[in-house]
mmCIF file of C-alpha atoms in Angstrom:
data_model
loop_
_atom_site.group_PDB
_atom_site.id
_atom_site.type_symbol
_atom_site.label_atom_id
_atom_site.label_comp_id
_atom_site.label_asym_id
_atom_site.label_seq_id
_atom_site.Cartn_x
_atom_site.Cartn_y
_atom_site.Cartn_z
ATOM 1 C CA MET A 1 -32.637 -28.345 32.345
ATOM 2 C CA LEU A 2 -32.227 -24.658 33.978
ATOM 3 C CA ASN A 3 -28.702 -25.214 33.350
ATOM 4 C CA ILE A 4 -28.876 -26.240 29.402
ATOM 5 C CA LEU A 5 -31.193 -23.270 28.994
ATOM 6 C CA ALA A 6 -28.575 -20.811 31.206
ATOM 7 C CA ASN A 7 -25.655 -22.491 28.783
ATOM 8 C CA LEU A 8 -27.189 -22.593 25.679
ATOM 9 C CA ALA A 9 -28.448 -18.282 26.723
ATOM 10 C CA THR A 10 -24.907 -17.646 27.585
ATOM 11 C CA ALA A 11 -23.815 -19.380 24.144
ATOM 12 C CA ALA A 12 -26.459 -17.070 22.471
ATOM 13 C CA LEU A 13 -25.006 -13.687 24.833
ATOM 14 C CA LEU A 14 -20.943 -14.782 23.041
ATOM 15 C CA ALA A 15 -22.453 -15.640 19.540
ATOM 16 C CA ALA A 16 -24.684 -12.547 19.388
ATOM 17 C CA VAL A 17 -21.470 -10.291 20.825
ATOM 18 C CA ALA A 18 -19.095 -12.004 18.353
ATOM 19 C CA LEU A 19 -20.815 -10.750 15.141
ATOM 20 C CA GLY A 20 -21.199 -7.296 16.786
ATOM 21 C CA VAL A 21 -17.701 -6.673 16.939
ATOM 22 C CA ALA A 22 -17.177 -8.659 13.739
ATOM 23 C CA GLY A 23 -19.527 -6.696 11.739
ATOM 24 C CA ARG A 24 -18.745 -3.039 13.047
ATOM 25 C CA ARG A 25 -14.686 -3.741 12.870
ATOM 26 C CA ARG A 26 -15.656 -4.930 9.063
ATOM 27 C CA ALA A 27 -17.437 -1.875 8.244
ATOM 28 C CA GLN A 28 -15.077 0.418 9.456
ATOM 29 C CA LEU A 29 -12.875 -1.982 7.137
ATOM 30 C CA ARG A 30 -14.801 -1.435 4.282
ATOM 31 C CA SER A 31 -14.917 2.189 4.951
ATOM 32 C CA PHE A 32 -11.696 3.189 6.052
ATOM 33 C CA PHE A 33 -10.296 0.953 2.581
ATOM 34 C CA GLY A 34 -13.121 2.220 0.524
ATOM 35 C CA ILE A 35 -14.674 -1.584 -0.492
ATOM 36 C CA GLY A 36 -17.075 -2.693 -1.514
ATOM 37 C CA ARG A 37 -19.931 -5.091 -1.791
ATOM 38 C CA GLY A 38 -18.123 -7.972 -4.428
ATOM 39 C CA GLY A 39 -14.817 -6.671 -4.247
ATOM 40 C CA GLY A 40 -11.707 -6.292 -2.926
ATOM 41 C CA LEU A 41 -8.089 -5.621 -2.641
ATOM 42 C CA GLY A 42 -5.906 -6.128 -5.075
ATOM 43 C CA ILE A 43 -1.894 -5.386 -4.230
ATOM 44 C CA TYR A 44 0.692 -4.720 -6.144
ATOM 45 C CA LEU A 45 4.061 -5.582 -5.970
ATOM 46 C CA SER A 46 7.439 -4.491 -7.838
ATOM 47 C CA SER A 47 8.691 -5.870 -10.789
ATOM 48 C CA ILE A 48 12.358 -6.609 -10.638
ATOM 49 C CA THR A 49 13.545 -7.569 -14.277
ATOM 50 C CA VAL A 50 17.420 -9.519 -13.869
ATOM 51 C CA LYS A 51 19.105 -9.448 -16.446
ATOM 52 C CA SER A 52 21.694 -12.592 -18.306
ATOM 53 C CA SER A 53 24.969 -12.648 -16.948
ATOM 54 C CA ARG A 54 26.747 -15.163 -16.567
ATOM 55 C CA THR A 55 27.791 -17.199 -13.149
ATOM 56 C CA SER A 56 30.721 -18.476 -12.221
ATOM 57 C CA SER A 57 31.388 -21.493 -9.596
ATOM 58 C CA GLU A 58 34.715 -23.419 -7.667
ATOM 59 C CA LEU A 59 35.072 -25.357 -10.351
ATOM 60 C CA GLU A 60 35.157 -22.318 -12.739
ATOM 61 C CA ILE A 61 31.773 -23.182 -14.883
ATOM 62 C CA ALA A 62 30.871 -20.804 -16.731
ATOM 63 C CA GLU A 63 26.825 -20.356 -17.149
ATOM 64 C CA GLU A 64 25.012 -18.021 -18.475
ATOM 65 C CA GLY A 65 22.617 -16.527 -15.476
ATOM 66 C CA TRP A 66 18.617 -16.657 -14.764
ATOM 67 C CA THR A 67 16.585 -13.995 -16.895
ATOM 68 C CA GLY A 68 13.611 -13.106 -15.938
ATOM 69 C CA SER A 69 11.365 -10.924 -13.992
ATOM 70 C CA ALA A 70 12.039 -11.771 -10.383
ATOM 71 C CA ILE A 71 10.151 -10.048 -7.085
ATOM 72 C CA SER A 72 11.175 -8.264 -3.499
ATOM 73 C CA GLU A 73 11.085 -10.862 -0.930
ATOM 74 C CA GLY A 74 10.724 -8.391 1.804
ATOM 75 C CA GLU A 75 7.908 -7.163 -0.052
ATOM 76 C CA TYR A 76 6.273 -10.262 -0.929
ATOM 77 C CA ARG A 77 6.635 -11.165 3.485
ATOM 78 C CA ASN A 78 5.040 -7.334 4.067
ATOM 79 C CA ALA A 79 2.141 -8.010 1.624
ATOM 80 C CA VAL A 80 1.422 -10.864 2.649
ATOM 81 C CA GLU A 81 1.240 -10.129 6.629
ATOM 82 C CA LEU A 82 -1.319 -7.151 5.203
ATOM 83 C CA SER A 83 -3.391 -9.448 3.425
ATOM 84 C CA SER A 84 -4.127 -11.404 5.985
ATOM 85 C CA VAL A 85 -4.753 -8.642 8.803
ATOM 86 C CA LEU A 86 -7.447 -7.291 6.456
ATOM 87 C CA THR A 87 -8.852 -10.514 5.750
ATOM 88 C CA GLY A 88 -8.192 -14.265 7.037
ATOM 89 C CA GLY A 89 -6.796 -13.116 10.553
ATOM 90 C CA SER A 90 -10.456 -10.544 10.945
ATOM 91 C CA PRO A 91 -13.393 -11.311 13.689
ATOM 92 C CA SER A 92 -15.453 -12.453 9.992
ATOM 93 C CA ALA A 93 -13.292 -15.086 9.252
ATOM 94 C CA ILE A 94 -12.895 -16.382 13.473
ATOM 95 C CA VAL A 95 -17.138 -15.974 13.515
ATOM 96 C CA GLU A 96 -17.553 -17.442 10.207
ATOM 97 C CA ALA A 97 -15.064 -20.704 11.468
ATOM 98 C CA LEU A 98 -18.130 -20.688 14.982
ATOM 99 C CA LEU A 99 -21.304 -20.168 13.446
ATOM 100 C CA GLY A 100 -21.000 -20.891 8.946
ATOM 101 C CA GLU A 101 -20.948 -18.602 6.486
ATOM 102 C CA ALA A 102 -23.966 -16.981 6.905
ATOM 103 C CA ALA A 103 -23.344 -15.991 9.955
ATOM 104 C CA ALA A 104 -20.625 -14.008 9.330
ATOM 105 C CA GLY A 105 -20.816 -12.541 6.496
ATOM 106 C CA GLU A 106 -19.425 -11.912 3.122
ATOM 107 C CA ARG A 107 -15.266 -11.891 3.849
ATOM 108 C CA ILE A 108 -13.212 -9.402 1.964
ATOM 109 C CA THR A 109 -10.959 -10.813 -0.513
ATOM 110 C CA ALA A 110 -7.376 -10.190 -1.200
ATOM 111 C CA ALA A 111 -4.531 -10.630 -4.118
ATOM 112 C CA ILE A 112 -1.302 -9.788 -4.106
ATOM 113 C CA SER A 113 0.468 -10.064 -7.643
ATOM 114 C CA THR A 114 3.499 -7.958 -9.808
ATOM 115 C CA SER A 115 2.853 -4.388 -10.315
ATOM 116 C CA ARG A 116 2.964 -5.973 -14.485
ATOM 117 C CA ASP A 117 -0.932 -7.392 -14.141
ATOM 118 C CA VAL A 118 -1.575 -3.230 -14.400
ATOM 119 C CA THR A 119 0.512 -2.079 -16.327
ATOM 120 C CA ASP A 120 1.828 -4.096 -18.834
ATOM 121 C CA SER A 121 -0.795 -2.355 -21.915
ATOM 122 C CA ALA A 122 0.124 1.035 -21.110
ATOM 123 C CA ASN A 123 3.895 -0.011 -23.050
ATOM 124 C CA ASP A 124 2.338 -2.337 -25.504
ATOM 125 C CA PRO A 125 2.113 -0.295 -28.799
ATOM 126 C CA THR A 126 -0.355 -2.885 -30.481
ATOM 127 C CA SER A 127 -3.137 -2.680 -27.518
ATOM 128 C CA GLN A 128 -5.584 -0.968 -28.541
ATOM 129 C CA ASN A 129 -6.518 0.356 -25.119
ATOM 130 C CA GLU A 130 -2.899 1.501 -22.598
ATOM 131 C CA TRP A 131 -5.065 1.127 -19.929
ATOM 132 C CA ALA A 132 -6.565 -1.371 -20.812
ATOM 133 C CA GLU A 133 -5.249 -4.228 -17.548
ATOM 134 C CA ALA A 134 -5.149 -0.775 -15.505
ATOM 135 C CA ASP A 135 -8.619 -0.545 -16.096
ATOM 136 C CA LYS A 136 -9.828 -4.052 -15.622
ATOM 137 C CA ALA A 137 -7.169 -4.037 -12.450
ATOM 138 C CA PHE A 138 -9.649 -0.838 -11.014
ATOM 139 C CA LYS A 139 -12.765 -2.380 -12.440
ATOM 140 C CA ARG A 140 -11.589 -5.953 -10.281
ATOM 141 C CA ASP A 141 -10.097 -4.358 -6.829
ATOM 142 C CA SER A 142 -12.555 -1.988 -5.248
ATOM 143 C CA CYS A 143 -8.953 -1.364 -3.482
ATOM 144 C CA LEU A 144 -5.178 -0.507 -5.011
ATOM 145 C CA ILE A 145 -2.175 -0.892 -2.664
ATOM 146 C CA SER A 146 0.982 -0.753 -4.060
ATOM 147 C CA ILE A 147 3.812 -0.846 -2.379
ATOM 148 C CA GLY A 148 7.522 -0.636 -3.678
ATOM 149 C CA GLY A 149 8.529 2.904 -5.142
ATOM 150 C CA PRO A 150 8.782 3.983 -8.237
ATOM 151 C CA THR A 151 12.143 2.138 -9.632
ATOM 152 C CA TYR A 152 10.715 -0.793 -9.858
ATOM 153 C CA ASN A 153 6.801 -0.992 -9.339
ATOM 154 C CA SER A 154 5.578 0.593 -12.113
ATOM 155 C CA LEU A 155 1.939 1.361 -10.604
ATOM 156 C CA THR A 156 3.796 3.678 -8.351
ATOM 157 C CA ARG A 157 5.734 5.628 -10.943
ATOM 158 C CA TYR A 158 2.110 5.854 -12.533
ATOM 159 C CA LEU A 159 0.288 7.037 -10.191
ATOM 160 C CA VAL A 160 3.212 9.157 -9.181
ATOM 161 C CA GLN A 161 3.961 10.747 -12.988
ATOM 162 C CA GLY A 162 -0.197 11.427 -12.863
ATOM 163 C CA LYS A 163 0.065 9.471 -15.961
ATOM 164 C CA LEU A 164 -3.385 6.713 -15.001
ATOM 165 C CA ARG A 165 -6.996 7.829 -16.100
ATOM 166 C CA LYS A 166 -8.733 9.871 -12.992
ATOM 167 C CA ASP A 167 -11.524 11.456 -12.895
ATOM 168 C CA ALA A 168 -12.070 15.786 -13.214
ATOM 169 C CA ASP A 169 -11.877 16.048 -9.083
ATOM 170 C CA ASP A 170 -9.119 13.322 -8.650
ATOM 171 C CA LEU A 171 -6.027 14.855 -6.873
ATOM 172 C CA ASP A 172 -2.087 13.902 -7.683
ATOM 173 C CA SER A 173 -0.224 12.617 -5.488
ATOM 174 C CA SER A 174 1.165 14.559 -2.928
ATOM 175 C CA PHE A 175 5.156 13.131 -3.497
ATOM 176 C CA VAL A 176 8.425 12.716 -6.261
ATOM 177 C CA PHE A 177 10.490 10.169 -6.065
ATOM 178 C CA ASP A 178 14.479 10.777 -7.093
ATOM 179 C CA ARG A 179 17.517 8.590 -7.943
ATOM 180 C CA ARG A 180 20.305 11.217 -7.826
ATOM 181 C CA GLN A 181 23.973 9.568 -9.095
ATOM 182 C CA ARG A 182 26.489 10.537 -5.871
ATOM 183 C CA ALA A 183 30.740 9.940 -6.186
ATOM 184 C CA ASP A 184 29.888 7.879 -3.099
ATOM 185 C CA GLY A 185 26.669 6.083 -3.905
ATOM 186 C CA THR A 186 23.407 6.696 -5.093
ATOM 187 C CA GLN A 187 21.050 8.658 -3.460
ATOM 188 C CA ARG A 188 17.078 8.141 -3.249
ATOM 189 C CA VAL A 189 15.466 11.382 -2.584
ATOM 190 C CA VAL A 190 11.196 11.829 -1.550
ATOM 191 C CA ALA A 191 10.185 16.029 -2.315
ATOM 192 C CA LEU A 192 6.808 17.057 -2.138
ATOM 193 C CA ARG A 193 4.801 17.496 -5.258
ATOM 194 C CA SER A 194 4.624 21.864 -6.823
ATOM 195 C CA GLY A 195 1.388 22.348 -5.786
ATOM 196 C CA SER A 196 0.899 19.872 -2.977
ATOM 197 C CA GLN A 197 0.011 21.588 0.796
ATOM 198 C CA GLY A 198 3.378 22.177 1.476
ATOM 199 C CA PRO A 199 6.546 24.079 0.638
ATOM 200 C CA ALA A 200 7.452 22.676 -3.264
ATOM 201 C CA GLY A 201 10.431 20.979 -3.602
ATOM 202 C CA GLU A 202 11.518 19.855 -0.232
ATOM 203 C CA GLU A 203 12.894 16.995 0.160
ATOM 204 C CA TRP A 204 13.788 14.001 1.939
ATOM 205 C CA ILE A 205 17.345 11.926 1.461
ATOM 206 C CA GLY A 206 17.952 8.692 2.382
ATOM 207 C CA GLY A 207 21.390 7.610 3.752
ATOM 208 C CA LYS A 208 21.635 8.338 7.089
ATOM 209 C CA ALA A 209 18.595 8.176 8.078
ATOM 210 C CA GLU A 210 15.612 6.467 5.247
ATOM 211 C CA TYR A 211 12.092 7.850 5.340
ATOM 212 C CA TYR A 212 8.367 6.489 4.108
ATOM 213 C CA VAL A 213 5.739 7.575 3.023
ATOM 214 C CA ILE A 214 2.708 6.038 3.186
ATOM 215 C CA GLU A 215 -0.737 7.762 1.131
ATOM 216 C CA LYS A 216 -4.118 7.074 -0.148
ATOM 217 C CA ILE A 217 -5.726 8.879 -1.983
ATOM 218 C CA THR A 218 -9.222 8.712 -4.386
ATOM 219 C CA ARG A 219 -8.998 8.071 -8.187
ATOM 220 C CA ARG A 220 -11.611 6.933 -10.497
ATOM 221 C CA GLY A 221 -13.512 6.191 -7.233
ATOM 222 C CA THR A 222 -11.425 3.981 -5.662
ATOM 223 C CA LYS A 223 -9.615 3.968 -3.213
ATOM 224 C CA VAL A 224 -5.324 3.636 -4.418
ATOM 225 C CA PHE A 225 -3.055 3.564 -1.148
ATOM 226 C CA LEU A 226 1.516 3.259 -1.634
ATOM 227 C CA CYS A 227 3.485 2.619 0.668
ATOM 228 C CA ALA A 228 7.041 3.411 -0.248
ATOM 229 C CA GLY A 229 10.078 4.101 1.507
ATOM 230 C CA THR A 230 13.710 4.889 -0.059
ATOM 231 C CA SER A 231 15.142 1.402 1.363
ATOM 232 C CA GLU A 232 12.843 -1.517 1.100
ATOM 233 C CA ALA A 233 13.431 -1.558 4.988
ATOM 234 C CA ALA A 234 11.645 1.929 4.939
ATOM 235 C CA THR A 235 8.954 -0.114 2.757
ATOM 236 C CA ALA A 236 7.881 -2.198 5.276
ATOM 237 C CA GLU A 237 7.402 -0.008 8.122
ATOM 238 C CA ALA A 238 4.767 2.085 5.563
ATOM 239 C CA VAL A 239 3.202 -1.432 4.610
ATOM 240 C CA GLN A 240 3.508 -2.009 9.044
ATOM 241 C CA ARG A 241 1.705 1.496 9.227
ATOM 242 C CA LEU A 242 -1.103 0.581 7.024
ATOM 243 C CA THR A 243 -1.816 -2.889 8.967
ATOM 244 C CA ARG A 244 -1.843 -1.052 11.299
ATOM 245 C CA TRP A 245 -4.611 1.103 9.590
ATOM 246 C CA ARG A 246 -6.986 2.290 12.666
ATOM 247 C CA ASP A 247 -4.800 4.272 14.268
ATOM 248 C CA LEU A 248 -5.051 5.806 10.915
ATOM 249 C CA ALA A 249 -8.327 5.682 10.587
ATOM 250 C CA ARG A 250 -8.651 6.832 14.400
ATOM 251 C CA THR A 251 -6.345 10.140 12.472
ATOM 252 C CA TYR A 252 -7.904 10.859 9.376
ATOM 253 C CA GLY A 253 -11.326 9.560 9.302
ATOM 254 C CA ASN A 254 -12.120 8.387 5.019
ATOM 255 C CA GLU A 255 -9.913 10.830 3.969
ATOM 256 C CA ASP A 256 -7.632 11.023 1.934
ATOM 257 C CA PHE A 257 -4.073 12.407 4.138
ATOM 258 C CA ALA A 258 -0.168 11.295 2.984
ATOM 259 C CA GLU A 259 2.086 11.274 5.633
ATOM 260 C CA ILE A 260 5.756 10.606 5.237
ATOM 261 C CA TYR A 261 8.029 9.448 7.962
ATOM 262 C CA LYS A 262 12.083 9.325 9.422
ATOM 263 C CA LEU A 263 12.861 5.535 10.175
ATOM 264 C CA GLY A 264 13.494 4.839 13.556
ATOM 265 C CA ASP A 265 16.378 2.221 15.512
ATOM 266 C CA LEU A 266 16.754 0.475 17.505
ATOM 267 C CA LYS A 267 16.678 4.114 19.965
ATOM 268 C CA ALA A 268 13.970 5.996 18.734
ATOM 269 C CA ARG A 269 10.288 5.166 16.632
ATOM 270 C CA SER A 270 9.624 7.103 13.365
ATOM 271 C CA GLU A 271 8.683 10.092 13.238
ATOM 272 C CA CYS A 272 6.321 11.757 11.011
ATOM 273 C CA VAL A 273 8.191 14.998 9.454
ATOM 274 C CA TRP A 274 5.229 16.008 7.115
ATOM 275 C CA TRP A 275 1.371 15.029 6.804
ATOM 276 C CA VAL A 276 -1.531 16.223 5.056
ATOM 277 C CA ARG A 277 -5.414 15.853 4.197
ATOM 278 C CA PRO A 278 -5.226 17.842 0.832
ATOM 279 C CA ARG A 279 -9.186 17.311 -0.005
ATOM 280 C CA SER A 280 -9.459 19.479 3.269
ATOM 281 C CA THR A 281 -9.513 23.010 3.898
ATOM 282 C CA GLY A 282 -8.550 25.646 6.978
ATOM 283 C CA ALA A 283 -6.990 25.059 9.830
ATOM 284 C CA ALA A 284 -6.921 20.382 8.897
ATOM 285 C CA ALA A 285 -4.660 21.305 6.009
ATOM 286 C CA SER A 286 -2.368 22.906 7.068
ATOM 287 C CA PRO A 287 0.989 20.219 7.343
ATOM 288 C CA GLY A 288 3.688 19.960 9.343
ATOM 289 C CA PRO A 289 5.163 17.731 11.438
ATOM 290 C CA ARG A 290 3.566 15.977 14.625
#
């Protein structure tokens, strides 16, 4: 009898510890990503339009190529991993499996889709409200995560161009992206926006080295994260950095922030070359490498 009571007491203690850990982590995650009760994550990928062309084979049979919208496999794979870390891999999911949904509390949900889902209405001349779909996304999702640069991700493009509607105290992105045609190919460039807390026009050029940015800004009460790089590998590393969100939370708390990293390789780790807390004042607002 005593053994049974001891086992029950141990089980109850373990359950209480599990609930405490899950609750604390869930509260930290919700605070960092700005996820309210009933809200979730919206993860938006680049949408690549494939134009019609012709294909050939060993039999010299030419056929019309496939046309339509495609996504980057790398972006999707990283988005799935990020979603898993923030939702299904959380302690709340484990507690739910052990003790039931009521014990775990409300779980965080995430949906992965293309950026066109929130920006197509902006290009639709028949739309009554050019930001109709974007408005729906901001109302539906407590947090938006945009993966990929502005070339193929229209949500990123509207975000860095300041076209998404905002409240009076909302800030623009600290970055601008550019593509330059050269004799030896196309250069992808990340530069600081004029008015950002840093030397306006300072830029980092992809090629011999690759760079990625990760940024958190508030737009109309919604937290928006931007993960983009000068290459697919650099963009993937930006998403991996967000996957390690607790490192970011330890550095910035729940504040908005912007970082740019030089992508590492087998010989060296990725290096932060510029960062800022755009809403801070004094020493905390001084950007630079760290």
